[in-house]
C-alpha cells in the first residue's frame, strides 16, 4: 500500500534539522530578551529617585531646560560633532546626557553662554571611564586640545 519513501514523511518523530533549528532560534530569542532586559533594567535604575527625591533623568532634564537659552547654534553643531562616534541608536540619549552635563557646568559657572571650553569639559566629564581611550583618540583625531582637562580623564 505505502512505499518505503512515503513512510519517512509520516513518521511520528520530527527530523534532526527541525529540532536543531528550534534549539537555535530558542537560544537566539533568549539572547535577545536578555540583552533587551539588561538595557531596560539600566533605564529603570536611572528613573529611581535618589536621596534628594529626583532621579538621574530628572536632573538631566532640569539642567538641559535650565541651560537651553545659553546654547548658540555654533555650540549645538559642536555638540553634534562630539557625539558623532556614538552609535546612531544611542546617539540621542548620549547627546542629552552630555548636553545636561555641559549645561550644568555652564549654569554653575554663571556663564552668559555655553562656550567651547564648557563643551569639552562637559564631554569629558559625561563620558564613562571605560570609554576614555576612545575619547582621547577622538579628541586627538579632531584636533581638539584637551590638555587643560587632562586631570578629568582617569
Coordinates of C-alpha atoms in Angstrom, one line a residue:
X1 CA 0.0 0.0 0.0
X2 CA 2.6 2.6 1.1
X3 CA 6.0 2.7 -0.4
X4 CA 9.1 2.9 1.8
X5 CA 9.9 6.5 0.8
X6 CA 6.4 7.8 1.8
X7 CA 6.7 6.3 5.3
X8 CA 9.5 8.7 6.1
X9 CA 7.2 11.7 5.8
X10 CA 4.6 10.1 8.0
X11 CA 6.8 9.2 10.9
X12 CA 5.9 10.4 14.4
X13 CA 9.3 11.8 15.3
X14 CA 10.5 15.2 13.9
X15 CA 13.6 15.3 11.8
X16 CA 17.0 16.3 13.2
X17 CA 17.3 19.6 11.2
X18 CA 13.9 20.7 12.5
X19 CA 14.8 20.1 16.2
X20 CA 18.2 21.8 15.7
X21 CA 16.5 24.9 14.2
X22 CA 14.1 25.0 17.1
X23 CA 17.0 24.9 19.5
X24 CA 19.0 27.5 17.6
X25 CA 16.0 30.0 17.5
X26 CA 15.4 29.4 21.2
X27 CA 18.9 30.5 22.0
X28 CA 18.7 33.5 19.7
X29 CA 15.4 34.7 21.1
X30 CA 16.6 34.1 24.7
X31 CA 19.8 36.1 24.0
X32 CA 17.8 39.0 22.5
X33 CA 15.5 39.1 25.5
X34 CA 18.5 39.1 27.9
X35 CA 20.1 42.0 26.1
X36 CA 16.8 43.9 26.0
X37 CA 16.2 43.2 29.6
X38 CA 19.7 44.5 30.6
X39 CA 19.0 47.8 28.9
X40 CA 15.5 48.1 30.3
X41 CA 16.9 47.5 33.8
X42 CA 19.6 50.1 33.3
X43 CA 16.9 52.6 32.3
X44 CA 14.8 51.6 35.3
X45 CA 17.7 52.3 37.6
X46 CA 18.0 55.8 36.1
X47 CA 14.4 56.6 36.9
X48 CA 14.6 55.6 40.6
X49 CA 14.7 58.7 42.8
X50 CA 17.9 59.4 44.7
X51 CA 18.2 60.8 48.2
X52 CA 17.2 64.3 47.1
X53 CA 13.9 63.0 45.6
X54 CA 14.9 63.4 42.0
X55 CA 16.2 60.7 39.6
X56 CA 19.2 60.9 37.3
X57 CA 16.9 61.6 34.4
X58 CA 15.0 64.3 36.3
X59 CA 18.4 66.1 36.9
X60 CA 19.4 65.7 33.3
X61 CA 16.1 67.3 32.1
X62 CA 16.5 70.1 34.7
X63 CA 20.0 71.0 33.5
X64 CA 19.0 70.8 29.8
X65 CA 16.0 73.1 30.3
X66 CA 17.9 75.5 32.6
X67 CA 20.7 75.9 30.1
X68 CA 18.6 76.0 26.9
X69 CA 18.8 79.8 26.4
X70 CA 22.6 79.6 26.8
X71 CA 23.2 77.4 23.7
X72 CA 24.1 79.0 20.4
X73 CA 23.8 77.3 17.0
X74 CA 27.6 77.0 16.8
X75 CA 27.8 75.1 20.1
X76 CA 24.9 72.9 19.1
X77 CA 26.8 72.0 16.0
X78 CA 29.9 71.3 18.1
X79 CA 27.9 69.0 20.4
X80 CA 26.7 67.1 17.3
X81 CA 30.3 66.7 16.3
X82 CA 31.2 65.4 19.7
X83 CA 28.6 62.7 19.8
X84 CA 29.4 61.6 16.2
X85 CA 31.3 58.5 17.4
X86 CA 28.4 57.2 19.4
X87 CA 26.4 54.5 17.5
X88 CA 23.3 56.0 16.0
X89 CA 20.7 54.1 18.1
X90 CA 22.2 55.6 21.3
X91 CA 23.3 59.0 19.9
X92 CA 20.2 60.9 21.1
X93 CA 20.5 59.5 24.6
X94 CA 24.2 60.3 24.8
X95 CA 23.6 63.8 23.3
X96 CA 21.0 64.5 26.0
X97 CA 23.2 63.3 28.9
X98 CA 26.3 65.2 27.6
X99 CA 24.2 68.4 27.0
X100 CA 22.9 68.1 30.6
X101 CA 26.5 67.9 31.9
X102 CA 27.6 70.8 29.7
X103 CA 24.6 72.8 30.8
X104 CA 25.3 72.1 34.5
X105 CA 28.9 73.3 34.1
X106 CA 27.8 76.5 32.2
X107 CA 25.0 77.4 34.7
X108 CA 27.1 76.7 37.8
X109 CA 29.9 78.9 36.4
X110 CA 27.4 81.7 35.8
X111 CA 28.4 81.9 32.1
X112 CA 26.3 84.1 29.8
X113 CA 26.5 81.4 27.1
X114 CA 27.8 77.9 26.5
X115 CA 31.4 78.0 25.2
X116 CA 33.7 75.5 23.5
X117 CA 35.5 75.0 26.8
X118 CA 32.2 74.1 28.6
X119 CA 31.5 71.6 25.8
X120 CA 34.9 69.9 26.0
X121 CA 34.8 69.8 29.8
X122 CA 31.3 68.5 29.9
X123 CA 32.0 65.9 27.2
X124 CA 35.0 64.6 29.2
X125 CA 33.0 64.5 32.5
X126 CA 29.9 62.9 30.9
X127 CA 31.9 60.2 29.1
X128 CA 32.1 56.9 31.1
X129 CA 35.5 56.0 32.3
X130 CA 35.5 52.8 30.2
X131 CA 35.4 54.9 27.1
X132 CA 38.3 57.2 27.9
X133 CA 40.6 55.6 25.4
X134 CA 38.1 56.3 22.6
X135 CA 37.5 59.8 24.0
X136 CA 41.2 60.6 23.8
X137 CA 41.6 59.2 20.3
X138 CA 38.5 61.1 19.1
X139 CA 39.7 64.4 20.5
X140 CA 43.2 64.0 19.0
X141 CA 41.8 63.0 15.7
X142 CA 39.7 66.1 15.5
X143 CA 42.5 68.4 16.8
X144 CA 40.7 69.4 20.0
X145 CA 43.0 70.5 22.7
X146 CA 42.1 68.7 26.0
X147 CA 45.3 69.3 27.9
X148 CA 43.6 71.8 30.4
X149 CA 41.2 68.9 31.3
X150 CA 43.7 66.1 31.4
X151 CA 43.1 65.8 35.2
X152 CA 39.4 64.9 34.5
X153 CA 40.5 61.8 32.4
X154 CA 41.1 58.9 34.7

